[in-house]
Amino acid sequence: MKVAIAGRANVGKSTLFNRLAGKRLAIVDDTPGVTRDVREAPGRLADLSFDLIDTAGFEGADAQSLEGRMWNHMAAALAEADVFLFVVDARAGVTPLDEVLAQDVRRRGKPVVLVANKAEGRSGDLMSLDAYSLGLGDPIALSAEHGDGLPDLRDALADAFALIEGHDSAEEEDGGLDPGRAISMAIIGRPNVGKSTLLNRIIGEERMLTGPEAGLTRDAIAVEFTAGEQRFRLVDTAGLRRRAKVVEALEKASTGDTIRALKYAEAVAVVLDATQPFEKQDLQIIDLIVREGRAVVIALNKWDLVEDRDRTIKAAREAASRLVPQASGVRVVPVSALSGRGIDKLLETVVEAVERWSVRISTGRLNRWLEGALSRHPPPAVGGRRIKLRYMTQAKSRPPTFVAFCSRPDDLPAAYKRYLVNGIREKFDLPGVPIRLHLRKGDNPYA
Ligand code: GDP
């Protein structure tokens, strides 16, 4: 990716260039008429790498002058850019020249990240608001000098790159679900907990069966149905195609099939028998699903057989939080496959679980939280030296996957990692979601 830094003189383009290029390049000679070339350098911001193009010194020159010819030279370089960082001075506000240059940049039809520079300190965000008037989207409040706002810049750049690569970043950005999209789910559990009864009930007359959908792959089939507004695709791997056979095939799912079904499912309803919940095999199954990183919900089946319901649900929720710490807070929904009670609630809970599982947390929010978490409970010293942790970013969703930069990733105790994961889960309201945290070597990727 080629990222060009554009904007009028003195807004701080070179400072930003130097910060992103990670090292001080030769000081620019600003004497008029001195030949300058467009500066290019490899740039880096946290986990992103790109080529940087700087345009400092060519701003707004008269076309006939030497600088004007340089401007044309620069225009050629700009034509190669994939993304523009358009910089304005937040303290000075938007000037008429900003407007002219913004228009030029906008006309190039490339993604533009609007940077309101010199927005250091607490009033920075407020000052940056003026830049909205340029019509280039949300300004990123930044201080290239002090390094404030770089996490937000990282996210904006990552979005721009995703846009160019043709990813559908809009859906991912907000988390949440595309309303028309079917959620693919699997129903998994040990024998005799009532999976096939539940399946029959779910795709029974009350819900609209819109499948089966042939050809998902050679060894997987799916039944589509709609509950409320939401489409679901119930995935199974028995390999049969004929509609009449689907239910029967789903019933026969063996363990090997179960594991394969997981591959195609975003969400899993794990079925437990309410009269014998959380047996060893149940826990193994849940652990497998969590390790695969799926959104998970527990269906506590045969609820009709339960007498003391208050006590049973309490005990089940307590057992879930104790025995399934990898997905702490996983939702437990009582159902009766026999009577159909609780199934709508189960499907609603699956939708919520998938929404949470698809969450996108901005780097800015994440790091504001991280700062507090680190000061409340600093990383330990190992071998006499304190481990430094700086900056975290969400690398992907489904499941939410985070990268933290750490001075000695291999030495950070597992307990501290758990502290961070649990902190993320609590702060960003992700109960029951498998959360992945990777540590990368590096002190401060934004330094
Ligand atoms: P699977 O092996 O997990 O697919 O379990 P099945 O669906 O074959 O059910 C096993 C047994 O449990 C059958 O006798 C079902 O009738 C019974 N069963 C399933 N769901 C319920 C339920 O909600 N309530 C009661 N009382 N029995 C159920």
XYZ file of N, CA and C in Angstrom, residues 224-350:
381
model
N -31.973 -24.390 5.867
C -32.204 -22.993 6.198
C -33.581 -22.806 6.761
N -33.686 -21.941 7.745
C -35.001 -21.588 8.260
C -34.952 -20.161 8.782
N -36.153 -19.617 9.002
C -36.245 -18.253 9.494
C -36.996 -18.266 10.809
N -36.466 -17.577 11.784
C -37.174 -17.428 13.048
C -37.234 -15.943 13.338
N -38.431 -15.413 13.485
C -38.578 -13.972 13.603
C -38.079 -13.366 12.305
N -37.141 -12.430 12.408
C -36.591 -11.790 11.224
C -35.302 -12.460 10.761
N -34.805 -13.320 11.607
C -33.446 -13.804 11.392
C -33.410 -15.114 10.610
N -32.553 -15.144 9.621
C -32.344 -16.405 8.901
C -31.242 -17.205 9.581
N -31.445 -18.499 9.606
C -30.439 -19.399 10.166
C -30.100 -20.451 9.135
N -28.913 -20.947 9.226
C -28.524 -22.096 8.423
C -27.989 -23.136 9.394
N -28.764 -24.197 9.511
C -28.378 -25.256 10.435
C -27.443 -26.193 9.687
N -26.234 -26.266 10.163
C -25.203 -26.968 9.408
C -25.034 -28.388 9.904
N -24.947 -29.280 9.006
C -24.530 -30.607 9.404
C -23.714 -31.244 8.294
N -23.114 -32.335 8.613
C -22.111 -32.861 7.694
C -22.409 -34.281 7.252
N -23.631 -34.694 7.372
C -23.917 -36.088 7.064
C -23.845 -36.383 5.571
N -23.809 -35.351 4.764
C -23.520 -35.581 3.352
C -24.703 -35.973 2.498
N -25.893 -35.951 3.042
C -27.055 -36.287 2.216
C -27.632 -35.030 1.593
N -28.280 -35.206 0.472
C -28.805 -34.045 -0.214
C -30.333 -33.991 -0.203
N -30.962 -35.158 -0.183
C -32.407 -35.135 -0.368
C -33.119 -34.612 0.860
N -34.024 -33.694 0.615
C -34.703 -33.001 1.691
C -35.299 -33.965 2.716
N -35.974 -34.988 2.233
C -36.641 -35.914 3.138
C -35.648 -36.610 4.064
N -34.423 -36.642 3.604
C -33.409 -37.361 4.375
C -32.688 -36.453 5.381
N -32.949 -35.169 5.242
C -32.115 -34.250 6.003
C -32.197 -34.490 7.498
N -33.413 -34.560 7.999
C -33.573 -34.699 9.445
C -32.915 -35.975 9.918
N -33.194 -37.039 9.181
C -32.606 -38.321 9.527
C -31.080 -38.233 9.530
N -30.552 -37.555 8.531
C -29.103 -37.435 8.436
C -28.543 -36.632 9.604
N -29.237 -35.577 9.939
C -28.771 -34.748 11.044
C -28.767 -35.562 12.335
N -29.751 -36.432 12.452
C -29.841 -37.262 13.653
C -28.648 -38.180 13.809
N -28.104 -38.573 12.691
C -27.060 -39.587 12.753
C -25.663 -39.026 12.977
N -25.623 -37.710 13.117
C -24.302 -37.086 13.217
C -23.428 -37.757 14.276
N -22.293 -38.184 13.864
C -21.367 -38.822 14.802
C -20.350 -37.791 15.267
N -19.448 -38.192 16.127
C -18.503 -37.229 16.687
C -17.628 -36.598 15.615
N -17.143 -37.433 14.697
C -16.312 -36.910 13.625
C -17.070 -35.870 12.823
N -18.343 -36.162 12.564
C -19.182 -35.212 11.847
C -19.372 -33.936 12.654
N -19.483 -34.132 13.956
C -19.673 -32.988 14.842
C -18.528 -32.005 14.693
N -17.338 -32.573 14.696
C -16.171 -31.710 14.592
C -16.134 -31.010 13.236
N -16.535 -31.763 12.202
C -16.559 -31.107 10.894
C -17.650 -30.038 10.819
N -18.784 -30.312 11.471
C -19.877 -29.335 11.469
C -19.400 -28.028 12.073
N -18.541 -28.143 13.074
C -17.998 -26.962 13.735
C -17.296 -26.036 12.767
N -16.671 -26.658 11.781
C -15.894 -25.880 10.825
C -16.776 -24.903 10.046
N -18.018 -25.321 9.826
C -18.890 -24.490 9.004
C -19.810 -23.607 9.826
N -19.790 -23.794 11.135
C -20.736 -23.063 11.972
C -20.072 -21.851 12.603
N -20.803 -20.735 12.645
C -20.319 -19.589 13.410
C -20.707 -19.777 14.863
N -21.915 -20.301 15.059
C -22.457 -20.422 16.411
C -22.791 -21.873 16.698
N -22.676 -22.236 17.964
C -22.997 -23.595 18.359
C -23.927 -23.553 19.559
N -25.030 -24.300 19.443
C -25.844 -24.550 20.623
C -25.388 -25.895 21.177
N -24.789 -25.856 22.356
C -24.387 -27.108 23.003
C -25.563 -27.579 23.834
N -26.000 -28.793 23.573
C -27.150 -29.301 24.306
C -26.677 -30.104 25.518
N -27.200 -29.748 26.692
C -26.943 -30.519 27.910
C -28.275 -31.080 28.383
N -28.197 -32.182 29.084
C -29.383 -32.753 29.709
C -29.523 -32.117 31.091
N -30.623 -31.392 31.295
C -30.789 -30.642 32.550
C -30.774 -31.552 33.770
N -31.085 -32.824 33.562
C -31.086 -33.724 34.711
C -29.687 -34.277 35.007
N -28.783 -34.133 34.040
C -27.378 -34.543 34.261
C -26.451 -33.550 33.552
N -26.438 -32.306 33.995
C -25.664 -31.301 33.247
C -24.172 -31.352 33.588
N -23.384 -30.806 32.710
C -21.946 -30.616 32.929
C -21.209 -31.901 33.300
N -21.513 -32.955 32.557
C -20.719 -34.165 32.720
C -19.388 -33.939 32.009
N -18.478 -34.847 32.277
C -17.132 -34.698 31.722
C -17.164 -34.510 30.200
N -17.966 -35.348 29.551
C -18.019 -35.272 28.081
C -18.607 -33.935 27.601
N -19.580 -33.418 28.364
C -20.134 -32.100 28.031
C -19.036 -31.047 28.037
N -18.212 -31.121 29.075
C -17.165 -30.116 29.230
C -16.118 -30.232 28.126
N -15.840 -31.492 27.740
C -14.880 -31.677 26.642
C -15.412 -31.066 25.350
N -16.699 -31.262 25.127
C -17.313 -30.721 23.915
C -17.271 -29.194 23.927
N -17.632 -28.619 25.076
C -17.625 -27.155 25.172
C -16.207 -26.621 24.955
N -15.250 -27.308 25.555
C -13.865 -26.868 25.421
C -13.426 -26.884 23.950
N -13.822 -27.930 23.249
C -13.490 -28.038 21.826
C -14.080 -26.857 21.029
N -15.318 -26.539 21.322
C -16.003 -25.453 20.606
C -15.330 -24.113 20.884
N -14.981 -23.910 22.151
C -14.334 -22.650 22.519
C -12.951 -22.559 21.876
N -12.242 -23.697 21.878
C -10.923 -23.659 21.244
C -11.013 -23.399 19.750
N -12.086 -23.867 19.143
C -12.315 -23.561 17.735
C -12.750 -22.108 17.545
N -13.041 -21.433 18.638
C -13.363 -20.008 18.566
C -14.768 -19.700 18.110
N -15.706 -20.607 18.341
C -17.079 -20.362 17.913
C -17.882 -19.627 18.970
N -18.924 -18.944 18.520
C -19.873 -18.356 19.462
C -20.666 -19.499 20.064
N -20.807 -19.515 21.387
C -21.414 -20.669 22.021
C -22.532 -20.281 22.989
N -23.581 -21.105 22.958
C -24.712 -20.941 23.862
C -25.051 -22.330 24.395
N -25.409 -22.404 25.669
C -25.763 -23.713 26.238
C -27.281 -23.855 26.293
N -27.783 -24.936 25.686
C -29.212 -25.251 25.776
C -29.378 -26.324 26.853
N -30.059 -25.944 27.911
C -30.267 -26.888 29.015
C -31.583 -27.611 28.748
N -31.476 -28.770 28.129
C -32.664 -29.452 27.589
C -33.338 -30.346 28.640
N -34.538 -30.784 28.281
C -35.387 -31.631 29.134
C -35.839 -30.864 30.369
N -36.039 -29.578 30.155
C -36.457 -28.690 31.253
C -37.787 -29.129 31.856
N -38.590 -29.807 31.013
C -39.886 -30.293 31.514
C -39.727 -31.308 32.649
N -38.567 -31.948 32.697
C -38.344 -32.959 33.748
C -37.842 -32.353 35.060
N -37.489 -31.072 34.997
C -36.862 -30.451 36.172
C -37.923 -29.974 37.151
N -37.753 -30.291 38.418
C -38.757 -29.873 39.401
C -38.418 -28.545 40.047
N -37.254 -28.478 40.671
C -36.886 -27.210 41.304
C -36.135 -26.346 40.290
N -36.910 -25.574 39.528
C -36.312 -24.859 38.389
C -35.393 -23.727 38.812
N -35.813 -22.981 39.829
C -34.982 -21.861 40.289
C -33.592 -22.342 40.693
N -33.630 -23.394 41.488
C -32.365 -23.895 41.993
C -31.520 -24.473 40.857
N -32.174 -25.191 39.939
C -31.444 -25.837 38.846
C -30.771 -24.822 37.926
N -31.494 -23.772 37.581
C -30.884 -22.795 36.653
C -29.749 -22.055 37.345
N -29.948 -21.738 38.626
C -28.874 -21.072 39.371
C -27.625 -21.947 39.407
N -27.868 -23.225 39.743
C -26.742 -24.158 39.845
C -26.053 -24.305 38.491
N -26.837 -24.333 37.408
C -26.249 -24.500 36.077
C -25.415 -23.274 35.707
N -25.911 -22.093 36.030
C -25.156 -20.867 35.690
C -23.882 -20.791 36.510
N -23.996 -21.197 37.749
C -22.811 -21.199 38.607
C -21.785 -22.210 38.067
N -22.279 -23.384 37.692
C -21.380 -24.411 37.162
C -20.730 -23.934 35.863
N -21.511 -23.241 35.028
C -20.968 -22.756 33.757
C -19.823 -21.792 34.007
N -19.999 -20.878 34.981
C -18.941 -19.880 35.167
C -17.709 -20.521 35.802
N -17.922 -21.573 36.589
C -16.801 -22.226 37.245
C -16.078 -23.187 36.301
N -16.860 -23.928 35.513
C -16.275 -25.009 34.715
C -15.895 -24.578 33.305
N -16.392 -23.412 32.881
C -16.077 -22.950 31.531
C -15.446 -21.559 31.590
N -14.300 -21.454 32.265
C -13.699 -20.129 32.394
C -13.209 -19.564 31.057
N -12.969 -20.457 30.089
C -12.497 -19.990 28.771
C -13.563 -19.148 28.076
N -14.816 -19.362 28.423
C -15.895 -18.572 27.835
C -16.789 -18.124 28.975
N -16.165 -17.453 29.928
C -16.856 -17.060 31.137
C -18.090 -16.221 30.794
N -19.196 -16.536 31.472
C -20.435 -15.811 31.233
C -21.277 -16.392 30.108
N -20.901 -17.572 29.626
C -21.660 -18.197 28.531
C -23.134 -18.320 28.941
N -24.028 -17.991 28.008
C -25.453 -17.994 28.308
C -26.004 -19.412 28.420
N -26.822 -19.635 29.426
C -27.472 -20.938 29.617
C -28.977 -20.727 29.455
N -29.579 -21.409 28.492
C -31.008 -21.219 28.230
C -31.758 -22.528 28.466
N -32.714 -22.540 29.380
C -33.495 -23.757 29.585
C -34.449 -23.977 28.409
N -34.478 -25.199 27.909
C -35.408 -25.508 26.807
C -36.033 -26.885 27.039
N -37.142 -27.087 26.384
C -37.685 -28.433 26.314
C -37.918 -28.742 24.850
N -37.076 -29.615 24.338
C -37.234 -29.990 22.934
C -38.567 -30.699 22.746
N -39.004 -31.350 23.795
C -40.246 -32.109 23.733
C -41.450 -31.175 23.571
N -41.522 -30.142 24.384
C -42.684 -29.258 24.333
C -42.447 -28.040 23.436
N -41.204 -27.765 23.144
C -40.908 -26.584 22.330
C -40.674 -25.332 23.172
N -40.817 -25.444 24.443
C -40.628 -24.258 25.290
C -39.167 -23.820 25.302
N -38.978 -22.515 25.230
C -37.630 -21.973 25.365
C -36.837 -21.925 24.062
N -37.407 -22.447 22.968
C -36.604 -22.516 21.740
C -36.451 -21.142 21.088
N -37.528 -20.341 21.131
C -37.387 -18.990 20.574
C -36.327 -18.211 21.345
N -36.355 -18.378 22.656
C -35.366 -17.712 23.503
C -33.949 -18.206 23.155
N -33.845 -19.501 22.906
C -32.542 -20.068 22.549
C -32.022 -19.415 21.267
N -32.893 -19.300 20.264
C -32.448 -18.730 18.990
C -32.098 -17.252 19.143
N -32.876 -16.539 19.963
C -32.533 -15.131 20.231
C -31.155 -15.032 20.869
N -30.909 -15.947 21.774
C -29.627 -15.917 22.493
C -28.477 -16.238 21.546
N -28.727 -17.116 20.582
C -27.700 -17.415 19.576
C -27.384 -16.156 18.764
